[in-house]
Short mmCIF file of C-alpha atoms in Angstrom, two decimals:
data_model
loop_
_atom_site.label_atom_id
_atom_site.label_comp_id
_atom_site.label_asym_id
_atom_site.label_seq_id
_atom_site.Cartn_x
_atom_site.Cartn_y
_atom_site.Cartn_z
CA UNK U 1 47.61 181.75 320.19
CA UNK U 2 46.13 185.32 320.26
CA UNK U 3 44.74 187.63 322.63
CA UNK U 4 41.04 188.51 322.27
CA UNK U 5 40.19 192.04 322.36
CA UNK U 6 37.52 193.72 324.14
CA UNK U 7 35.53 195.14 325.87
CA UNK U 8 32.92 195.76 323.23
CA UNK U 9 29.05 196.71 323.43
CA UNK U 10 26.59 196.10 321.07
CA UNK U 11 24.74 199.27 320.94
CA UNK U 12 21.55 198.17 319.42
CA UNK U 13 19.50 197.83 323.11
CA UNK U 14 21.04 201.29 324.04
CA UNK U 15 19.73 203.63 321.25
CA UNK U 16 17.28 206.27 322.59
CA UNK U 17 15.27 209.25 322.21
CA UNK U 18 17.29 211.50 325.23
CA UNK U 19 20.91 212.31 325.25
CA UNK U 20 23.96 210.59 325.74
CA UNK U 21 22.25 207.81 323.80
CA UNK U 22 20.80 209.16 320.32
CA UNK U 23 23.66 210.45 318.74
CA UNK U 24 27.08 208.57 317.79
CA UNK U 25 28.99 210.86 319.28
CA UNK U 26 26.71 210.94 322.85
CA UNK U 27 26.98 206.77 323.01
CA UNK U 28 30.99 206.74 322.31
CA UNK U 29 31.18 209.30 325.38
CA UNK U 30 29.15 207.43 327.13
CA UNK U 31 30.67 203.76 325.89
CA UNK U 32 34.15 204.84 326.60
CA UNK U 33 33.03 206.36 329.90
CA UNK U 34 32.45 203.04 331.25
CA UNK U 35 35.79 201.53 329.96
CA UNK U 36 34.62 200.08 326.32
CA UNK U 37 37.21 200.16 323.70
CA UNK U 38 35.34 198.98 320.50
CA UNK U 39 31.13 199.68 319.12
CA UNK U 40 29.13 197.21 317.66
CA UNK U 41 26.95 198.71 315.61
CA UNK U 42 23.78 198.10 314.54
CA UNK U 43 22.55 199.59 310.64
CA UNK U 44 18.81 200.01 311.19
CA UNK U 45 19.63 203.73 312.96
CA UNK U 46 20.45 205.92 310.46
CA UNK U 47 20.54 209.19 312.50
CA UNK U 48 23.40 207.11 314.43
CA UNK U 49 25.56 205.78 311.60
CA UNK U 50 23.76 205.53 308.22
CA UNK U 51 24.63 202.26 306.00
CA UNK U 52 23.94 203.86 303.11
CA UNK U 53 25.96 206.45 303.03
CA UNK U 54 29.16 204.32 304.64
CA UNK U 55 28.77 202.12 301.62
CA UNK U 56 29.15 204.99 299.10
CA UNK U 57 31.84 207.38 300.99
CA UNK U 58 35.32 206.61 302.27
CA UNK U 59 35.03 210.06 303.93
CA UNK U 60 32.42 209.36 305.46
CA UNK U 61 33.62 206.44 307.04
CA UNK U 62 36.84 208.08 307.65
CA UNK U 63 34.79 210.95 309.74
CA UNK U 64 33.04 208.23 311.74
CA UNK U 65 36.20 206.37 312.55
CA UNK U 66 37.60 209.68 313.57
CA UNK U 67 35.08 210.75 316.38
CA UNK U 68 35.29 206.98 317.76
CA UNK U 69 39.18 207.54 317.91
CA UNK U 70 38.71 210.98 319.37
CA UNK U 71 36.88 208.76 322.46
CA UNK U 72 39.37 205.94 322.47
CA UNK U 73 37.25 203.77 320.40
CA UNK U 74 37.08 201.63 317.40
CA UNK U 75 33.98 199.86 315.82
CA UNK U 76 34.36 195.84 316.46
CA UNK U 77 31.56 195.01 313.85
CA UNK U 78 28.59 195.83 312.36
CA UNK U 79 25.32 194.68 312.43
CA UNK U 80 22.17 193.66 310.31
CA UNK U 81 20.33 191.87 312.53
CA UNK U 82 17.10 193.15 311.46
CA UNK U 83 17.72 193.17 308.02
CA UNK U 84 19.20 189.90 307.52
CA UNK U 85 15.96 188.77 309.14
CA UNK U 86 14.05 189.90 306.45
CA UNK U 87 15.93 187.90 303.89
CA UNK U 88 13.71 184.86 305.32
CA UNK U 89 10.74 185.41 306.49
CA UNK U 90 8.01 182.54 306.52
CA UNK U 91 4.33 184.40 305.84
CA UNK U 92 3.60 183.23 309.70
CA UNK U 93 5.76 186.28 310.68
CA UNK U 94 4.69 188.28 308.13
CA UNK U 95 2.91 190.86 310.28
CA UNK U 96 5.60 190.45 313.48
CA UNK U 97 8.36 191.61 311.22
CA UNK U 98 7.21 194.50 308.86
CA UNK U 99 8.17 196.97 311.28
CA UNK U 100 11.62 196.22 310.88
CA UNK U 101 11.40 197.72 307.22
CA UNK U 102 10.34 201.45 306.21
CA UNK U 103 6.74 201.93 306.01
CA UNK U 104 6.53 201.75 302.16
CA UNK U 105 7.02 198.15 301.73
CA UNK U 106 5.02 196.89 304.35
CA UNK U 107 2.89 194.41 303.42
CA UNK U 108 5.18 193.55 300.20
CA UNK U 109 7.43 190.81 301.30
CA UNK U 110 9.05 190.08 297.81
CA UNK U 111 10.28 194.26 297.94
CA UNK U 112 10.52 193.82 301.58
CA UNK U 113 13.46 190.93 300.61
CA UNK U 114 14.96 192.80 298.30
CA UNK U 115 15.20 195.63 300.63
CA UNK U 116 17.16 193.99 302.86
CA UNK U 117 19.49 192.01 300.72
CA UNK U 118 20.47 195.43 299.16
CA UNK U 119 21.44 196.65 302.84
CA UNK U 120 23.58 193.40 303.18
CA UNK U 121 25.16 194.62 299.95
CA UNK U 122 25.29 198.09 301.38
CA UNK U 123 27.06 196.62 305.14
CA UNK U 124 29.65 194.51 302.91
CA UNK U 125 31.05 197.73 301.21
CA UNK U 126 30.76 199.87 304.20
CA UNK U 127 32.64 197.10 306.29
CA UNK U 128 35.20 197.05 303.85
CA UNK U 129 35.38 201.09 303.69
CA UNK U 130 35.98 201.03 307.50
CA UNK U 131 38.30 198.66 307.55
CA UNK U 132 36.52 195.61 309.78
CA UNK U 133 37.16 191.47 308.96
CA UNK U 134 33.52 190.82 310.38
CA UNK U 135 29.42 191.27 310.72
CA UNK U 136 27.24 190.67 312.48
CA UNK U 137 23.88 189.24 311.22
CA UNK U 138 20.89 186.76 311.63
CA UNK U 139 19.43 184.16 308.83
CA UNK U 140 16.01 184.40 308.85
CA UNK U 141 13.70 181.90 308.99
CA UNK U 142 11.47 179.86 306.83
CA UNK U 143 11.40 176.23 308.25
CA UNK U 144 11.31 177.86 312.20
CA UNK U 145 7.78 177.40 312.45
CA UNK U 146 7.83 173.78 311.98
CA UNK U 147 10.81 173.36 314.59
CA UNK U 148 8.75 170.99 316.46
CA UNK U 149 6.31 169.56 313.82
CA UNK U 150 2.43 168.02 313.80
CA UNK U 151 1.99 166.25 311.65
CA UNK U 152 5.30 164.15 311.97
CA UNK U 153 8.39 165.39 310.61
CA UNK U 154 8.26 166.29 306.61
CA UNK U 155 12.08 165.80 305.09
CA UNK U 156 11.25 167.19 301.85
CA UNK U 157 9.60 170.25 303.49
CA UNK U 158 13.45 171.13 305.65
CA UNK U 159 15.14 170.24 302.14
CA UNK U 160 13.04 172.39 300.35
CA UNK U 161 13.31 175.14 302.93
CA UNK U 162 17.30 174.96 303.34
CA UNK U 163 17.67 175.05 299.89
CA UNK U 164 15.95 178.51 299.20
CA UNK U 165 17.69 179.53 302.32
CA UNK U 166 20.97 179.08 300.94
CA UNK U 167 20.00 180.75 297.27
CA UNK U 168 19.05 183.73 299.00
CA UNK U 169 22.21 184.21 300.81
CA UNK U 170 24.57 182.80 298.65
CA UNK U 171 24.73 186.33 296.49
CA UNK U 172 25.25 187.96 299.98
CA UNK U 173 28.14 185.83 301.10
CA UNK U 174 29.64 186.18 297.84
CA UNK U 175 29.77 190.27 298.36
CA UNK U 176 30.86 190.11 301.44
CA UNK U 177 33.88 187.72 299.95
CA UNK U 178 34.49 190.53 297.35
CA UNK U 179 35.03 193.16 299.98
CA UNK U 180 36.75 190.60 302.30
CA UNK U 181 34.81 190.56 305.54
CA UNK U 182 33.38 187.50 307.15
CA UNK U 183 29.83 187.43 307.65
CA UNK U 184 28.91 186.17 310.81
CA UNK U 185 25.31 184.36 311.86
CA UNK U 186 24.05 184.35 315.44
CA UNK U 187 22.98 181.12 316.36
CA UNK U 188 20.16 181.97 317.65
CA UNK U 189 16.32 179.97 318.35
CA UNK U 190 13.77 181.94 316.12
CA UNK U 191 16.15 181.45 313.30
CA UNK U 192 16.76 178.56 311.17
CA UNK U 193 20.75 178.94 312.06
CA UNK U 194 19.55 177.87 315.66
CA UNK U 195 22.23 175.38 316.42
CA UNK U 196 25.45 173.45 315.05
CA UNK U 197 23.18 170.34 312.98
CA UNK U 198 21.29 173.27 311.14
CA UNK U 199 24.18 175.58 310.44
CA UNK U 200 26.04 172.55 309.39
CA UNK U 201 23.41 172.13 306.81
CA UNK U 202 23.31 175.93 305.79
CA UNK U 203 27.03 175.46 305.10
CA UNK U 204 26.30 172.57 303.10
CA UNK U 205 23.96 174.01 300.87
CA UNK U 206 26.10 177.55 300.32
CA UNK U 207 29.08 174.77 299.31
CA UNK U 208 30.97 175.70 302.31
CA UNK U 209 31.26 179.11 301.63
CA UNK U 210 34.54 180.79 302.98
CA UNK U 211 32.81 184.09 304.27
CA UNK U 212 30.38 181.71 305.83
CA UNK U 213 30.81 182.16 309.81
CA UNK U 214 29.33 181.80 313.32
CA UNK U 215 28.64 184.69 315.96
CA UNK U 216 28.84 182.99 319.32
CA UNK U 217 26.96 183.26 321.48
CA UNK U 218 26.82 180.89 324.54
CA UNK U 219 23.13 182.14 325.98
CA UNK U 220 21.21 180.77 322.89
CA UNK U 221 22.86 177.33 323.01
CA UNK U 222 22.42 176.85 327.35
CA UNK U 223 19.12 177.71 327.14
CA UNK U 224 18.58 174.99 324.42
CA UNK U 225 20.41 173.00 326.59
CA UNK U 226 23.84 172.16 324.15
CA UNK U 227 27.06 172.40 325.47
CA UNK U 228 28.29 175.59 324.52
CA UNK U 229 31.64 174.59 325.22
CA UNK U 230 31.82 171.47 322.89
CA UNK U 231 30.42 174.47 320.29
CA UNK U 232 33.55 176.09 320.22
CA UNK U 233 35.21 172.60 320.15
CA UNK U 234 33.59 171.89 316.89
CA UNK U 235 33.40 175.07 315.34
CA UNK U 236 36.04 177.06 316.49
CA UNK U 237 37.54 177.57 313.01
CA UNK U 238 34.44 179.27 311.74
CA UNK U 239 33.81 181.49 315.28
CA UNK U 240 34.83 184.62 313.86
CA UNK U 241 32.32 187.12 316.21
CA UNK U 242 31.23 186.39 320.08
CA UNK U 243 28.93 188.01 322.39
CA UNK U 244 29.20 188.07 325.94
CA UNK U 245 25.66 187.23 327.23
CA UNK U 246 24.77 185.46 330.24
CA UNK U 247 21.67 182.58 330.79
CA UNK U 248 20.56 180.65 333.64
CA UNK U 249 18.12 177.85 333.51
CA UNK U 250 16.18 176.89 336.48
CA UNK U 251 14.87 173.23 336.12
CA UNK U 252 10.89 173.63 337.46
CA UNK U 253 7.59 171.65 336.90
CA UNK U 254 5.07 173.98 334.92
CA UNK U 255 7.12 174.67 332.04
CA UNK U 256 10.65 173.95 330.05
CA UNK U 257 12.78 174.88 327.41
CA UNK U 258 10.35 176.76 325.37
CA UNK U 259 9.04 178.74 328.22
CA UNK U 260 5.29 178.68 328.23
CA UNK U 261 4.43 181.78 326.01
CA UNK U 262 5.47 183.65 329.49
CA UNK U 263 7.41 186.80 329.85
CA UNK U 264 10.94 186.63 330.11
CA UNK U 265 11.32 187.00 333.89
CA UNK U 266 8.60 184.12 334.47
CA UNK U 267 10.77 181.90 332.08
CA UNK U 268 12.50 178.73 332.76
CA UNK U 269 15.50 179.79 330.67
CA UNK U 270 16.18 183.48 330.70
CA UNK U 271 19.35 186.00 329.94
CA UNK U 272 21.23 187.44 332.47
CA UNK U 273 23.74 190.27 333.02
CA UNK U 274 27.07 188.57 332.75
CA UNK U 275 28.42 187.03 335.82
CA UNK U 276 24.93 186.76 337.52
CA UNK U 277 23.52 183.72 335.19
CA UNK U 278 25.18 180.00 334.55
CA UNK U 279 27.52 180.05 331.89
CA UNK U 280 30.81 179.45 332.61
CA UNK U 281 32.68 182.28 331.00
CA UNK U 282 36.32 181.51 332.10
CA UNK U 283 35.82 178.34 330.35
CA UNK U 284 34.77 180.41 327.37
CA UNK U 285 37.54 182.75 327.49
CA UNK U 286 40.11 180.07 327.81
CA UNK U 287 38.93 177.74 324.90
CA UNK U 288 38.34 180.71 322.27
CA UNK U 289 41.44 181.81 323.58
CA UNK U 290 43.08 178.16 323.12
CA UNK U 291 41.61 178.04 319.48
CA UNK U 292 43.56 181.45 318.57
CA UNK U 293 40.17 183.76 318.12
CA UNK U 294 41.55 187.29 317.96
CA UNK U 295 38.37 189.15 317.44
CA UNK U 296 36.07 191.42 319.73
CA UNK U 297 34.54 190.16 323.37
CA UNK U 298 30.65 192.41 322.76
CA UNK U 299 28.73 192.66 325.49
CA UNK U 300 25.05 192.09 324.58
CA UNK U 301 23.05 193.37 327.23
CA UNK U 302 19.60 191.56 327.66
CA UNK U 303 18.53 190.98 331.29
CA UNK U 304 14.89 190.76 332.89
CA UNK U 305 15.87 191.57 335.87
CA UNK U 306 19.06 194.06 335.98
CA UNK U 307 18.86 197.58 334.02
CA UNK U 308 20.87 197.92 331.52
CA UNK U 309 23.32 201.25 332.47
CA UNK U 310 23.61 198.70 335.45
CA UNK U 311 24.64 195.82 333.08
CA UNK U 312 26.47 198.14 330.90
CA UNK U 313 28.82 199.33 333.75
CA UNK U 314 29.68 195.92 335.04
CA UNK U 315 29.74 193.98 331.82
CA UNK U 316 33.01 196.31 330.89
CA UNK U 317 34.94 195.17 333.92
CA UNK U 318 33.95 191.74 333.19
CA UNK U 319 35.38 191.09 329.92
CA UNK U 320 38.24 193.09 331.04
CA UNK U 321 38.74 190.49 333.53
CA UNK U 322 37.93 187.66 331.78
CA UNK U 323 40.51 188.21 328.34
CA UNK U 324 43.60 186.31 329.11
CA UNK U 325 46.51 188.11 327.80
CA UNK U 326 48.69 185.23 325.72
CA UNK U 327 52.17 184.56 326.75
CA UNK U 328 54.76 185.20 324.19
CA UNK U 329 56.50 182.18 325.79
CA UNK U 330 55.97 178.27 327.51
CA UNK U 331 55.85 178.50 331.28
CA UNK U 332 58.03 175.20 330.85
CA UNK U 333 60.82 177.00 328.54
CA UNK U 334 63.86 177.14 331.48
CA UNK U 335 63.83 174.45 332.00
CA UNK U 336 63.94 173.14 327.93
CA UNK U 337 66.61 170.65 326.96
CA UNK U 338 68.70 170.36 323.37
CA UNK U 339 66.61 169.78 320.27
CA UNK U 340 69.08 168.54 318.00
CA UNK U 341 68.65 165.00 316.44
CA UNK U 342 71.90 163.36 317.89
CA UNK U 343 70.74 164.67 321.54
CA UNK U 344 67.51 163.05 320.97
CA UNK U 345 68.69 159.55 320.00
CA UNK U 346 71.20 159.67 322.92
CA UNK U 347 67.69 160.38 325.27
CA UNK U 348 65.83 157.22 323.40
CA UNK U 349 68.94 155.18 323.43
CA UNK U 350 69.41 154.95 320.09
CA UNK U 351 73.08 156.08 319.30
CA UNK U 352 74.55 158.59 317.01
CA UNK U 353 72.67 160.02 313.77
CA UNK U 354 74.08 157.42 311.15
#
């Protein structure tokens, strides 16, 4: 077994116009302030840490790596969120999601795509450059909009859409392999990676790709109503990111798991700073810990009801307390008998080796 590291914060809902929080150096003051040792960080900021350039400079990564260290820090992962988004996007969302890519190729999904798979190129090398085993991404979606379908279910329509979901990642995943970093989906409702039967079939149709790997999160799969421990159960070996991000779900008569089209705060299911929702993090802790995950704890702040500094302060403490430092021996060993063959047979009653 292995100790997981952390804390870690996932920068991306702390970015801002005003000082500490829109320069690098401003958020690893700031991040180390509260008692973070590692950034995730996201690649759509390039005033903060620019992709583009990490991907083509070791120097530059070097000088980025040096003014975290100068603060204590390290960078945990980083992330595409946005971009890997964009490598699926079902013409529903067409509108929703342009703003995540520059202004010139809005309304041009086919450069749009390309775009975005050329950043995924660009976070592989610069993960690499930095020295980092993981990322940090999202799918995209083309079947999502038919998650709950009228008219009746269409198999040829999920085939069809899984299929083109796995040849446009497949020349991602096999970068990433190149520059040996995992690249890590968050299972997460709004993309077609939503939960263990569709990733299952993602991982089918990339042919079980080796770089092909789960960012946990256990928010997304309580307020879907899974068992987010039994998650780690079955795919522990593929678990290879985690965010700490809580949930609650409140049972109630007007409206269920997919929340009425109501804000966030209204909502049945909604996210929570850690420690003030449901989920059951020393249960968490204890089985990624069991399984031997040796990566980051992140916090992901996204509450409706707690501010984030507020979240952000707390949530350090909290993974700090929740990472269970592994023994380098068995509680049990004083107390440990003779292992050698003859001793055993004398214990079963067998008589001497022969």
């Amino acid at each position: 077994m292995k100790t997981i590291q952390g804390p870690g914060i996932f920068l991306a809902q702390f970015i801002g116009e005003k000082p500490p929080f829109n320069t690098l150096e401003g958020l690893a003051g700031w991040a180390a302030g509260l008692g973070y040792k590692a950034l995730q960080i996201p690649c759509n900021h390039p005033a903060i840490f620019d992709v583009e350039q990490a991907a083509q400079s070791q120097s530059y990564c070097d000088d980025v790596r040096g003014v975290l260290a100068e603060r204590g820090l390290v960078i945990s992962e980083l992330s595409t969120h946005l971009e890997g988004q964009l490598i699926a996007v079902h013409p529903a969302y067409d509108a929703a999601f342009d703003g995540f890519a520059p202004a010139a190729l809005r309304g041009k999904p086919a450069a749009r795509q390309a775009w975005a798979i050329e950043k995924l190129f660009q976070a592989a090398r610069a993960s690499n450059n930095l020295g980092l085993r993981a990322h940090a991404t999202f799918s995209g979606a083309l079947a999502w909009p038919y998650l709950y379908p009228w008219p009746p279910h269409n198999a040829l329509l999920f085939k069809e859409a899984f299929a083109e979901l796995a040849r446009r990642w497949r020349p991602v995943l096999d970068r990433f392999d190149e520059q040996g970093v995992d690249l890590c989906y968050e299972i997460h409702p709004g993309e077609d990676l939503h939960d263990g039967v569709t990733f299952e079939r993602f991982l089918d149709g990339v042919g079980n790709h080796p770089r092909c790997n789960i960012l946990y999160d256990p928010s997304h799969l309580h307020l879907q109503q899974l068992d987010y421990l039994a998650f780690i159960d079955i795919y522990h070996e593929r678990i290879k990111a985690f965010h700490v991000k809580d949930a609650e779900y409140r049972k109630e008569g007007r409206s269920g798991v997919y929340g009425g089209y109501q804000n966030w705060v209204d909502r049945p299911g909604r996210f929570r700073s850690p420690g003030d929702g449901q989920i059951d993090f020393g249960a968490v802790f204890s089985k990624l810990t069991q399984y031997g995950y040796d990566g980051w704890a992140v916090l992901e702040w996204e509450c409706c009801l707690k501010a984030g500094e507020t979240g952000a302060r707390e949530g350090s403490e909290f993974i700090r307390r929740h990472i269970i430092p592994v023994s380098a021996y068995a509680f049990d060993d004083f107390a440990a008998g003779q292992e050698d063959r003859g001793s055993v047979r004398n214990m079963l009653g067998l008589g001497s080796v022969e």
